[in-house]
Each structure stands twice: as structure tokens, then as C-alpha cells.
Amino acid sequence: CRQGSAVVSRLAPPQQVRLDADKETQTLSVTWEDGHASTFDVEILRTELMEMVLNETVGVTEDQSTGKHQWNWTSPVPLECTSLSVKVRSRDGQDVSEWSSQQILPGLDLPDNTDSQMYPEGKTVPVGSNMTFCCIVEEGQQFGSLWYKDTLVKENMLSRRTYATTMTNQGPSNPSGTNVVCSNEKKMIIAGAVVFVGYPPLPSDLVCETHDLISVDCQWSKGRDTYLFGMTRQTYYTLNGRNCPKARNSNMRCGLEQWDGNWTLVARNLLGEFRLTDAAELGHRVRPVAPVNLTTPEVYSWNASVGWLWKDKVKSLNGCLSGHQTYTGYGLNTVVLKDLQPDEKYSVKVRCGSQKNFWKWGEWSLPLSFQTKMDRPVAPDIWLWMDSDNLGRVLWKPLTKSESHGQISGYEVILWSPEENSQQTLTLPRSVYSLPINVTDRGSKVTVTARNPAGVSLPANIVIPRYLPDAEDTAISKVAFNGSGFPLSWVAHANASCGYVVDWYNTSCTQDCNVEWIKVAADNTNTMVQSGNFLAGVRYKFSLYACSSESTVLLERWHGYMQELVPSRTVPRLSPNQEGADVQLTWDQIPLEHQRGFILGYTVYLTNASHLTLLANITDPQLTNHTVRNLVLGSYKFTVKAYTAAGEDGGATVSISLEPYTYWLIMEILVALGTMTCLLIVITIAFTGFSFSIFTILWKTMPGTGLICVCFQGTLDVKPSPHSMVHIVEDSVWDSSKEALVTVPEEDEEGTGDEAADTDEPASLRYYNQVVEEGSSSQRRPHASDSSASSTGSMDSGHTDVTYTGIQTSACYRPQMQSASCPEEPQTGPEEHLQPPVGSFGGYQPQCSWKQDSPEADGDGLDQTCLGSPTSVTSSQFLLPYDTSEEGKEYPSSASTWFHNLLTGKP
Amino acid sequence: MSGHVKNMCPQLTISQAARTLLSLLLVAAIDSVSAGVVCRKQPCGSSLQRSLKLTKLIHKESVDLLKTYKLSQGDMSELFCQMSINNVPDPNISGLDPSERMLSIYSHCKAFLPHLKRVTEQQTDLQPPSSSLLSKLSTAHNRTNGLANQINCIYQTLFPNLPIPPEPVDGPTSVPPSQNVFQQKVYGCVVLKRFKEFLSRVTRELRTLKSQVCTRRTTFADTNALF
């Protein structure tokens, strides 16, 4: 604040200072008189708090007419917010006058104005502008807070009751404006204001045109959203000074009654205005009105004429568009529509444009419907399918809408003799598309025609092809579906003057098959067979015929699947056939309709519970048998599955229980008995002079086992086969009246190290206990640790049978020594040596846990284990039942089973 | 002469009867015009039930209307309805006996109509033309007018000897003078809030009136029928 000089100024202070406020624009106008200067100091204070708002030196010239000085100031704060004190003094360089008397512009926060208020209210400002809002608190209340939208803003105190905040860079408002509210200390709203923040209008793309060569129709784009709504804030438009009341929302158009050639559009709202201009000649902006009164004076099968009328001057225009065809001509009012379809309903509408200086197409006329007349149908697509030498079916495809040219009333079939001198004519209703025929003469021809109310079609002819059953197929190759169809290609045939025919049908169909066909032009040697009737898992046979006027010749055949699936059923008639230790499985091929794919082969599995072990993969689909070799006795399940490219079928399963080959055994026994008889006779004759007796029993090797079991009694020193041994066993089912002498397969003795020493013995006799204990193996008594104990245990069982007495041999007898190393079955592959399922055979096992307890047995040498010279031996403890548990698995051979069964009389 | 006289008398009688009938029709027409609505004779229960259904509908719509209104007024508008505004009809229904309470309902309906109209006008200048608020305000105005007419008819039916006073019994509640935009927003919110409260009370009141008035009149009619 500049202070005045102590020297008395020669300048007089301004007089009659007056304040005028324009609160809407927040402008304060200060006027004074008697300044006699052109420079003045102006000082503005907030009256209540005496805060300086403005202290500025301004240049103001005197208005010569009134003799007053006037200076305007725009307050950033609404003038209602609080009272302002204004004083002015004259300045001439450093010389200043005294201050004028202070003038006060009263605010609305004076005590007599007790209500809460907020300013400014309802103002419209451009986006990005800054504004100061003030809240005058009601007398007696305490100010709380100021909110702009939903944001708490910082306030400044302008007076005892007035608080203000300044918002900068305001964003666009919503339609009802931005709320600014003031609350008291109780957070109750006491006052508020609304400000509308938006944009001035910014339209674009003004285009004016005429529809009737007289008036003007202008359109433009609204452009940027103003964010301002309501009667006072919305945008108003004028075109060449005339209001456009219908220009609202998105309908930005305005019309004038006369063509001016130049147009100016003014868009205006509270924030500003924008001007757009356009200029054009009348003939360059013609967009004709729609033609009226469309008529069809002439309608035929393949064409029709359409006429229309014009309004006013538009008839002098050139060019019209009808439907999707363009016709031109001066004053065009009728056109002929070509390339129509007979018996078809059409709807036509017309729009026009100026051919010269074309601007835009006019509006469409109302549509006019008409129907073309019928015409005779096209010749049907026919084919002849031979079911046998003389029987066949004439087939033809239903005519489509575009082919029938009207409602088909029926078909006529003519069967010609080879010389075409006789014919047989049949008339069929429109719903029939095939006719069975009996052809006796080769070279016969068939003619089919279709009929509708407009006439008869051209004849469709075909020469009856020769019937070729499948057996005569020289070559039928596979064709794969490629996703859209079956691609077929072939070598061109010289005698295909009228092209080729490819027909196809379901191969497994035997009667009244659905035959489809396509015809291929003579110059094509490939085609793609497509049909909506193709089904997955169905084999189709495709036949290619060369067509000529004289004959129809089969050229080639294919078959294929749209999609291969796994067979829908298992191989039929699966049966096993035992051949000694082998089993031959045989089966039939799956019927074609169940194959659902090309059978690629078969897989043979051994089934054990739910587990399948692959035995063989037969890749020849024609081979329908398989032999599983080297099976041991027992029950087996075999599963045979056919497979296609999609996978295997569910599998057919068959069971077999292997049994000794009875007839061969009987034969061998008889031979052995005969041999023995002969030998006895020879010995009797040869040793007549000697005083000794011979008692011999001889068994010959059992089939498949190579086992010889020999027992001698007497002084004859005959060394038995090192592999000979005797097993005496009892069936798992106790039968005290029967005993079983079972040969042990040679394989059972092999592969165990401990057994090697035994095989060196002259005679290795092994005894199996015949004690049969009821119950499971877990209930079985522990293996005897000595013979007496075993005997006792055996006796205790109550079922002990003293099974063997008097087996004597020249070799010393050695009881079983395998105490800790019980021989186990050698593991073999399923093919080489298959084991029956566990528990499939009940029997006895070697006395694996036997231990010597006699003093003689304590010796190390084998000799010490001998029981002495051949003597009568009585034992009741050397035979143990087979253990079916995991430890000590041992199964009798097929021979032993057979022999056991033979002796016990079982089949 | 006598014959002539005899001939004159029937003409006179017919003329008088026609005049009387015409007078009655005129009175009835004037009465209907004065009431502003043509009422059909309906049983007490059904007419009240019909009004009750209409009231429930308007009340349900008024809840949605107030919600829409608040959403359309910008931020902090939830607090607008808490501000005090003068000259907005009170939602309370006054009166001691059924006739007075029914008259109070009618008067309130009539009183709310100009306020609803004013709010509609104000919001037309604040909302886009496609705003659903404008259509809902218009619907509320029309339905309230219909409800007022129905109440009028019921009142005339139930209390034929009690005239409807020309002015609302609760006193004039004229629409406010010019308001700034913020005041308009607050005003509209208060009007719609009280309108909703009023309809809630009307619903209860009509239910009570139906059980009181219609039962009593039915009983009275039945009693008369016995004699």
C-alpha cells in the first residue's frame, strides 16, 4: 500500500465514489468524479476482517460526457460472500491525493440476513475453469465443512459467517450439475449450490441437399457432447438466421423452404457459439424422394416389368435402382426385371438418384410383391441301381424349388427295349422317387420325365448298367474322409461321353438301400463326395461308372468310413480247443454292420481277474485263430478283441480248464502193460534155471513230462533212472478209500541248487504226505521238525493215512533235505510256461521243512543220510499236503493230475 | 271443450314430467361436474379395495421414484431430503372420524398434485429427455390424481350428506416461488419423501376404513333389510 507524501498534495481526492455490483458476473464497477488525474490507486478490503483484497494503481480516463471515471473489477469471489470496502485516490507520478471516503459493498453475511446461503448458484462454466464458492453460515450456527461433489475441500474464512473454497480445473458435470454443499458442525447440510460445467457446442459436417428440387434439408453432426441440458443450458441452432427447433438430441437436421446455395449454421449455448457453412448448386445435391404407385404391368416366368410414378419435378431425373439391379434412363418410370425364377414370389422396391452429378440414392419406395408364372420343370437327375441281374430300381432326385418351376404333379417312367421299338410307360405321383424294374434285356434304357401344370420336363435317360455283385469286384480300395467329404479320383475313361456317375450306399445294407449319387462332367477325373447323410461308423461303398449313350460301365470302387469307431460287438463264436498243452482259439469275423471301421487285427489276452496280459497281436484281420502254447494244467480265460483305427472292442472272453490228454494216456498205459508182459515172458524164459524171483512194475514216461517212475523189490540190482521219482499224493478232497500216486514233473525238480545233489543219487524217491487237513493253509500244522513229531502230528489229525509201505530200492533212501530252501517254481513267461491261477488245483507240497533228528542224520555226508539197504519202509510222515499259500507254491503236473484222476476213477 | 281440455291435460303432464326429468338430469350433471369426477355406484368394500390396490401401487412406485430421484441429483443427494423445506404438504392424515380422515386423504392427494407437477417441471430442465425420472414423475402425478378421484367417489358414496369443502382441510400448501437449482433439488427430494410417507399412511388408513366403514354399513343395510 503506497502511503501518501507528507507534503500536501495538489491533487484532489476522488469524490462521490460509487459502487455498482453485477453479481452474476461478479463484477464490481467503481465510479467517481473530480479526479483530475488519469491514474488512480484503488484499494479493496474485506470489510469485516479488514483483509486486503486488492491494492492496485490503474489508469482511468475521464468520460467526457459524464465527467466521471469508471473502473471495473471482476472479483474471484462472489460478491455476495462478504462485504467489501473500496477507496480510491488520485495519482500523478509520486504525487497522490488523499483517499476518498470508503465505500462498502454489503455482502449477504450481514446479521440481518440470518439464513444459510451458498454462492455462486446455478452458474454455467466451461470445463477446466476455476471457481470460488462461499458458504454463509446461518446466524447462530457453526461452520462444519465444504464438499465439492463427494470430496471434502479445504476452506478459507472470509468473515465471521463466510467460508470459501476455490476449485480449479473443473471437470464436466452430470446432467443435473455438480453439487457443492456446506454443512454445519453437526454434519447437516445447511446450504448448497449447483454449478454446470460443460463445453461450448462444436458441430461438424454440415451438408445440405434437396429431395424435391425446391426445398433444402441440411444435416450435421452434433460433435462433442456439451454436458449441458435443460432449457437454459442446451444448444440452440439457427440455419441462415432461422431457428431450428427440431434439432434435438441426435436428430441434427434443419430445413428451409427455398434453395439458397449458401447456408450458415450457428450453434449456441451459454458457453459460446460455433458456425458451420456449406454451399452447393441445386443439381449437385439431389437426393430424390421415393417413387410411388409401383405396379407390375407384365409378369412372366423368367422376367417381369415394374413401373412407378414420380412426384413433381423429380420425374425429369435420370437413373433408378430397383432391387439390386441398376437401370438408367431419362425420366425412367418402368424397367424389365430379368433372370427371375418361375413360380417365385418377389418383392421389389425402387429408389432413384440423379445420373448427372450423382449425389446420393433417394429413399426406397414402398415394396411391391408379385409372383412369376410357372414353367415346365427341368429334367430330373436319375440313376439306376441294380439289385441283381434282372432286378433294379430307377431312382431320381426330388426337384428343388428352383428346378420344379411350379408344383410337380407327377413323374412318368418309360422303360425302353434295346431296340427302342417297344416301351412300357408308368405314371407315378409326385411323392415317389424310385421304381423297381425287371430288366430282361441288356442294353435297355430308362427315361424319366417330371410334370407340372406348365408342362413336361425334358426326358432324363439312362442305359441300364450291368449288375456287378461284390464277389466280382476286382479291386476295391479304401478312401478316407477328409473332413468335408470323400475325395475320389480316377483315370479318365474313353467311353465316358456323357460323364461319370458316382453312387454310394451303406455297404452293410442288403435290401432297399438308400442310394445316393452325383454326376461328374466328362472332363473331370476327380470329385468330392459330400452328403449330409453320412454317419460315423458306417462303411460306404462308392462306385464309379462311365456313362455313354450306349452303356453304363463300372470303372472303380472304393469304400470308406466318414469316421471309424470301435466295433460295436465282440468277435462271435470264440471257442477254445485244447491240443495237449496248447490251446487253439478260434473265432468268426465280426459282421460288417458291427465292425464300424476297418478291422486291422485282433489282440489275444490272458485274463486273470481284471488284469489282461497280452499274448498275441494278430495284424492280419483275415486270421481268426490263435494257438496258445505250453500251458500247464489249470483254468484259463482268454479274451480276444478286434481293433480298428479307433481302438479295440470290449473283448470276447472264453474259459478253458486244461485236463490230461486221456486217450493218449490210456494208449500208453496199454502199450506199457503189453511191453511189461512181453518182458516178463522173456525173462521167465531166459532165467528159468535161476532161483530168484522178479517183481517188476514199470511205468513209462508220461506224455509231456518225460518222467519214469520205477519201483523194484528184490535183489536184482537195477539202477533206476536218475530222474525217476515217486509221488504219492492224496486229492485235496479226502477220500480214505483212494490213494493217489502222482508223478512229479521233471521241471519241478529243475532249477534249484539244493536239488542238484539229489539228482546225483541213484534213486531219488520223494514222498508227499497224504495227510489232508481241512481248512485253510494257515490252519495247517507247522512242518514237522522231526519224523516222530511229524508222525505224532499226523496221527493226531485223525485223517492220517499210512500211504506207503514197502517201497524198496537198492539205493539208500534219503529223506527230503530242503529245509530252508524249498524249491520254487521257476518263473517263465506266459507263452513258454503258463501257470494256472492260484488255488485252481488242490494238492500237496514237498515236505520242505523236514529236518533230521536221528544221530545218523547229523552227519555231513550224503551217505550218512542213507537209511540203509533196501528194506521195508514204513512211513506216515513223509508226505505233506500242497501248500496253496504264497510260500511254497508247487503245483502238480498235468500227468500227476491225470494219474490221480485215473486212479480215483474221476473223469 | 271438455274434450279439448282433456286433450290439453296430457300434453301439460308430459311437458311437466319432461321438465322435471330434465331438471334432475341437470342437477346430477352439475353435481358431477362440481365434484370433477363421474362416480359409478359400487359396493363399499370393492371401491375401497380398488383404492387400496391403487394406493399400494403408487406407494411401491414412490419408493422407486425417490430412489431414482436421488440417483439423478448428483453427489450428496442422499442428504438433501434431510433439509427442511416449507410449504410441502405434511404426510400425516388428520381427523377423528372416518369421514374426516377420508377427507384428509383426499385433500392431501390434491395438495401433492401441484408439488409433483412442479418437481416434474424443474427436473425437466435438469435431466436429459430420455431420463426415466421424468416419466416416473409424470406417472406418479397421474396416478395420484386418479386416487384423489376415487377417494372423492368413495366419500360421496359413504357420506352423501357431507359436502367436500372447496379448499383442502389441512390448509393451503402452495408451490414455492422461484428457487435456485440447489433449492429445486432439495425441494423435489422432500416432496417425494413426504409423498412416499403419505402413501404409506394412506395404505394403512384405507385398510382401517375398509374394516370400519364397510362392515358397519353392511351391518346397517342388513339390519334395514330385516325390517
Short mmCIF file of N, CA and C in Angstrom, two decimals, chain A residues 121 149-150 174-177 179 181 189 192-194 196 229-231 233, chain B residues 72-76 79-80 82-83 125-129 180-182 185:
data_model
loop_
_atom_site.label_atom_id
_atom_site.label_comp_id
_atom_site.label_asym_id
_atom_site.label_seq_id
_atom_site.Cartn_x
_atom_site.Cartn_y
_atom_site.Cartn_z
N GLU A 121 -24.58 -19.68 -7.38
CA GLU A 121 -25.55 -20.75 -7.55
C GLU A 121 -26.00 -20.79 -9.00
N LYS A 149 -18.74 -32.06 -5.05
CA LYS A 149 -19.16 -33.43 -5.41
C LYS A 149 -19.16 -34.25 -4.12
N ASP A 150 -18.36 -35.29 -4.07
CA ASP A 150 -18.32 -36.07 -2.84
C ASP A 150 -16.98 -35.91 -2.14
N ASN A 174 -22.49 -33.84 -14.43
CA ASN A 174 -23.56 -34.72 -14.89
C ASN A 174 -24.75 -33.85 -15.27
N PRO A 175 -25.81 -34.42 -15.86
CA PRO A 175 -26.90 -33.58 -16.39
C PRO A 175 -27.49 -32.61 -15.36
N SER A 176 -27.58 -33.02 -14.12
CA SER A 176 -28.20 -32.13 -13.13
C SER A 176 -27.19 -31.21 -12.47
N GLY A 177 -25.95 -31.18 -12.95
CA GLY A 177 -24.96 -30.26 -12.42
C GLY A 177 -24.13 -30.85 -11.30
N ASN A 179 -22.81 -30.69 -7.53
CA ASN A 179 -23.27 -30.18 -6.24
C ASN A 179 -22.08 -29.74 -5.39
N VAL A 181 -21.79 -28.43 -1.44
CA VAL A 181 -22.65 -28.27 -0.26
C VAL A 181 -21.81 -27.89 0.94
N ILE A 189 -26.45 -30.68 6.19
CA ILE A 189 -26.31 -29.73 5.09
C ILE A 189 -27.14 -28.49 5.41
N GLY A 192 -26.26 -25.09 -0.18
CA GLY A 192 -25.60 -25.75 -1.30
C GLY A 192 -25.76 -24.94 -2.56
N ALA A 193 -24.98 -25.31 -3.53
CA ALA A 193 -25.05 -24.65 -4.83
C ALA A 193 -24.80 -25.70 -5.90
N VAL A 194 -25.22 -25.36 -7.09
CA VAL A 194 -25.02 -26.26 -8.22
C VAL A 194 -24.30 -25.48 -9.31
N PHE A 196 -22.81 -25.87 -13.32
CA PHE A 196 -22.85 -26.68 -14.55
C PHE A 196 -21.56 -26.44 -15.32
N PHE A 229 -27.63 -29.58 -20.24
CA PHE A 229 -29.01 -29.93 -20.55
C PHE A 229 -29.93 -28.86 -19.98
N GLY A 230 -31.18 -28.96 -20.37
CA GLY A 230 -32.17 -28.02 -19.85
C GLY A 230 -32.41 -26.87 -20.81
N MET A 231 -33.53 -26.24 -20.57
CA MET A 231 -33.93 -25.18 -21.49
C MET A 231 -32.91 -24.06 -21.58
N ARG A 233 -29.59 -24.22 -20.75
CA ARG A 233 -28.19 -24.58 -20.98
C ARG A 233 -27.98 -25.37 -22.28
N SER B 72 -30.41 -39.30 -9.51
CA SER B 72 -30.34 -38.35 -10.62
C SER B 72 -29.86 -36.98 -10.19
N GLN B 73 -29.64 -36.77 -8.90
CA GLN B 73 -29.34 -35.41 -8.44
C GLN B 73 -27.87 -35.17 -8.16
N GLY B 74 -27.04 -36.15 -8.39
CA GLY B 74 -25.62 -35.93 -8.17
C GLY B 74 -25.18 -36.32 -6.78
N ASP B 75 -23.92 -35.99 -6.49
CA ASP B 75 -23.33 -36.40 -5.21
C ASP B 75 -24.01 -35.71 -4.03
N MET B 76 -23.97 -36.36 -2.90
CA MET B 76 -24.50 -35.88 -1.62
C MET B 76 -26.02 -35.75 -1.62
N LEU B 79 -28.43 -36.68 1.27
CA LEU B 79 -28.66 -35.81 2.44
C LEU B 79 -29.66 -34.70 2.15
N PHE B 80 -30.04 -34.57 0.88
CA PHE B 80 -30.93 -33.46 0.54
C PHE B 80 -32.27 -33.57 1.27
N GLN B 82 -32.96 -34.51 4.06
CA GLN B 82 -32.94 -34.19 5.49
C GLN B 82 -33.09 -32.70 5.73
N MET B 83 -32.95 -31.90 4.68
CA MET B 83 -33.08 -30.46 4.86
C MET B 83 -34.55 -30.09 5.01
N ASP B 125 -35.85 -29.59 -16.68
CA ASP B 125 -34.76 -28.69 -17.04
C ASP B 125 -33.41 -29.19 -16.53
N LEU B 126 -33.44 -30.25 -15.75
CA LEU B 126 -32.18 -30.75 -15.18
C LEU B 126 -31.79 -32.14 -15.69
N GLN B 127 -32.70 -32.79 -16.36
CA GLN B 127 -32.43 -34.15 -16.80
C GLN B 127 -32.48 -34.25 -18.32
N PRO B 128 -31.79 -35.22 -18.88
CA PRO B 128 -31.92 -35.46 -20.32
C PRO B 128 -33.35 -35.90 -20.64
N PRO B 129 -33.82 -35.65 -21.83
CA PRO B 129 -35.20 -36.00 -22.17
C PRO B 129 -35.49 -37.49 -22.02
N ASN B 180 -33.52 -21.53 -6.67
CA ASN B 180 -32.32 -21.83 -7.44
C ASN B 180 -32.20 -23.33 -7.63
N VAL B 181 -31.20 -23.74 -8.39
CA VAL B 181 -31.12 -25.16 -8.77
C VAL B 181 -30.95 -26.05 -7.55
N PHE B 182 -30.10 -25.60 -6.63
CA PHE B 182 -29.90 -26.44 -5.44
C PHE B 182 -31.18 -26.57 -4.64
N LYS B 185 -33.47 -29.05 -6.17
CA LYS B 185 -33.12 -30.43 -5.88
C LYS B 185 -33.59 -30.84 -4.49
#
